[in-house]
Amino acid sequence: MTRHSPISHRHPAALTHVELTWIDRRIEHWLRFGHCSDEQILDDRRRISSFAPGSVFAFVRWASNDLGITVSRLDIVRAVRAGEVFQTLPFVRPGGEILLRVDSWPRVEHVLQAVDAIEALGLDPADAAPEYWRHLHHRITAGHEPRAYTRAQHSAWLKRRQVTS
């Protein structure tokens, strides 16, 4: 569902808040990458990480019960600026631009391997081109092998971002 930022979130300092929970082997919500602007610890199992507009982060949700895994999901999200449209997703307020969304552990694992490969290039995945995350989403969803992220692609993205800023 796409929405506009509510009035209360339209001031320049509006942050995107992600609620993280860790109950070992039951509920594990964690960040794979991203640069938090603020963090609030609620208790020994929960915290809220906040991201500045334009920041990109990877949010992993995993849950199980006595019968096995019930949820395996990874979302790569760009925190929205005031007035931008956004998609909603659980545990993220108000929401964000979803660049990639996969579910089922094999797909999540595939994305995690792609993140590891970007880091192996000496690059921060939070700074990778948004188009790459969309490419990865579409290829994995279609059951095709995605192209690897390259330094040349990253350099082109940085130049393009510099020109459009």
mmCIF file of N, CA, C and O in Angstrom, residues 113-126 128 132-133 136 148-150 154:
data_model
loop_
_atom_site.group_PDB
_atom_site.id
_atom_site.type_symbol
_atom_site.label_atom_id
_atom_site.label_comp_id
_atom_site.label_asym_id
_atom_site.label_seq_id
_atom_site.Cartn_x
_atom_site.Cartn_y
_atom_site.Cartn_z
ATOM 1 N N GLN A 113 24.034 -13.313 0.636
ATOM 2 C CA GLN A 113 25.271 -13.601 -0.091
ATOM 3 C C GLN A 113 25.644 -12.436 -1.013
ATOM 4 O O GLN A 113 26.822 -12.097 -1.156
ATOM 5 N N ALA A 114 24.645 -11.813 -1.637
ATOM 6 C CA ALA A 114 24.901 -10.651 -2.498
ATOM 7 C C ALA A 114 25.438 -9.484 -1.663
ATOM 8 O O ALA A 114 26.350 -8.762 -2.101
ATOM 9 N N VAL A 115 24.896 -9.295 -0.466
ATOM 10 C CA VAL A 115 25.386 -8.250 0.443
ATOM 11 C C VAL A 115 26.840 -8.539 0.818
ATOM 12 O O VAL A 115 27.687 -7.641 0.791
ATOM 13 N N ASP A 116 27.132 -9.792 1.141
ATOM 14 C CA ASP A 116 28.511 -10.176 1.464
ATOM 15 C C ASP A 116 29.447 -9.886 0.298
ATOM 16 O O ASP A 116 30.583 -9.429 0.495
ATOM 17 N N ALA A 117 28.994 -10.138 -0.929
ATOM 18 C CA ALA A 117 29.829 -9.902 -2.116
ATOM 19 C C ALA A 117 30.114 -8.406 -2.299
ATOM 20 O O ALA A 117 31.224 -8.030 -2.690
ATOM 21 N N ILE A 118 29.137 -7.569 -2.010
ATOM 22 C CA ILE A 118 29.353 -6.112 -2.096
ATOM 23 C C ILE A 118 30.379 -5.688 -1.053
ATOM 24 O O ILE A 118 31.295 -4.911 -1.345
ATOM 25 N N GLU A 119 30.255 -6.217 0.150
ATOM 26 C CA GLU A 119 31.225 -5.899 1.201
ATOM 27 C C GLU A 119 32.617 -6.409 0.839
ATOM 28 O O GLU A 119 33.621 -5.767 1.167
ATOM 29 N N ALA A 120 32.696 -7.538 0.145
ATOM 30 C CA ALA A 120 33.996 -8.088 -0.272
ATOM 31 C C ALA A 120 34.700 -7.160 -1.266
ATOM 32 O O ALA A 120 35.921 -7.200 -1.390
ATOM 33 N N LEU A 121 33.925 -6.310 -1.955
ATOM 34 C CA LEU A 121 34.515 -5.312 -2.860
ATOM 35 C C LEU A 121 35.049 -4.102 -2.089
ATOM 36 O O LEU A 121 35.619 -3.189 -2.679
ATOM 37 N N GLY A 122 34.815 -4.092 -0.772
ATOM 38 C CA GLY A 122 35.223 -2.962 0.046
ATOM 39 C C GLY A 122 34.205 -1.826 0.016
ATOM 40 O O GLY A 122 34.531 -0.687 0.343
ATOM 41 N N LEU A 123 32.966 -2.149 -0.372
ATOM 42 C CA LEU A 123 31.907 -1.144 -0.472
ATOM 43 C C LEU A 123 30.875 -1.362 0.625
ATOM 44 O O LEU A 123 30.668 -2.489 1.078
ATOM 45 N N ASP A 124 30.227 -0.292 1.028
ATOM 46 C CA ASP A 124 29.156 -0.367 2.021
ATOM 47 C C ASP A 124 27.845 -0.639 1.286
ATOM 48 O O ASP A 124 27.455 0.147 0.421
ATOM 49 N N PRO A 125 27.149 -1.719 1.584
ATOM 50 C CA PRO A 125 25.891 -2.022 0.894
ATOM 51 C C PRO A 125 24.851 -0.905 1.022
ATOM 52 O O PRO A 125 24.006 -0.734 0.143
ATOM 53 N N ALA A 126 24.914 -0.122 2.098
ATOM 54 C CA ALA A 126 23.975 0.990 2.277
ATOM 55 C C ALA A 126 24.189 2.079 1.225
ATOM 56 O O ALA A 126 23.299 2.888 0.985
ATOM 57 N N ALA A 128 25.123 1.275 -1.993
ATOM 58 C CA ALA A 128 24.980 0.667 -3.320
ATOM 59 C C ALA A 128 23.829 1.320 -4.087
ATOM 60 O O ALA A 128 22.896 1.875 -3.496
ATOM 61 N N TYR A 132 20.408 -1.568 -8.246
ATOM 62 C CA TYR A 132 20.934 -2.913 -8.064
ATOM 63 C C TYR A 132 20.009 -3.727 -7.168
ATOM 64 O O TYR A 132 19.745 -4.897 -7.449
ATOM 65 N N TRP A 133 19.509 -3.123 -6.093
ATOM 66 C CA TRP A 133 18.606 -3.855 -5.195
ATOM 67 C C TRP A 133 17.329 -4.243 -5.929
ATOM 68 O O TRP A 133 16.810 -5.337 -5.743
ATOM 69 N N LEU A 136 18.214 -7.147 -8.202
ATOM 70 C CA LEU A 136 18.348 -8.364 -7.398
ATOM 71 C C LEU A 136 16.962 -8.902 -7.035
ATOM 72 O O LEU A 136 16.707 -10.114 -7.162
ATOM 73 N N ALA A 148 26.258 -9.672 -10.647
ATOM 74 C CA ALA A 148 26.984 -9.199 -9.466
ATOM 75 C C ALA A 148 27.126 -7.683 -9.533
ATOM 76 O O ALA A 148 27.200 -7.099 -10.619
ATOM 77 N N TYR A 149 27.151 -7.049 -8.381
ATOM 78 C CA TYR A 149 27.397 -5.608 -8.288
ATOM 79 C C TYR A 149 28.882 -5.385 -8.530
ATOM 80 O O TYR A 149 29.718 -6.139 -8.037
ATOM 81 N N THR A 150 29.227 -4.353 -9.294
ATOM 82 C CA THR A 150 30.627 -4.107 -9.642
ATOM 83 C C THR A 150 31.072 -2.721 -9.185
ATOM 84 O O THR A 150 30.249 -1.836 -8.953
ATOM 85 N N HIS A 154 29.081 0.888 -9.264
ATOM 86 C CA HIS A 154 29.045 1.741 -8.086
ATOM 87 C C HIS A 154 29.563 3.147 -8.409
ATOM 88 O O HIS A 154 28.965 4.144 -8.003
#
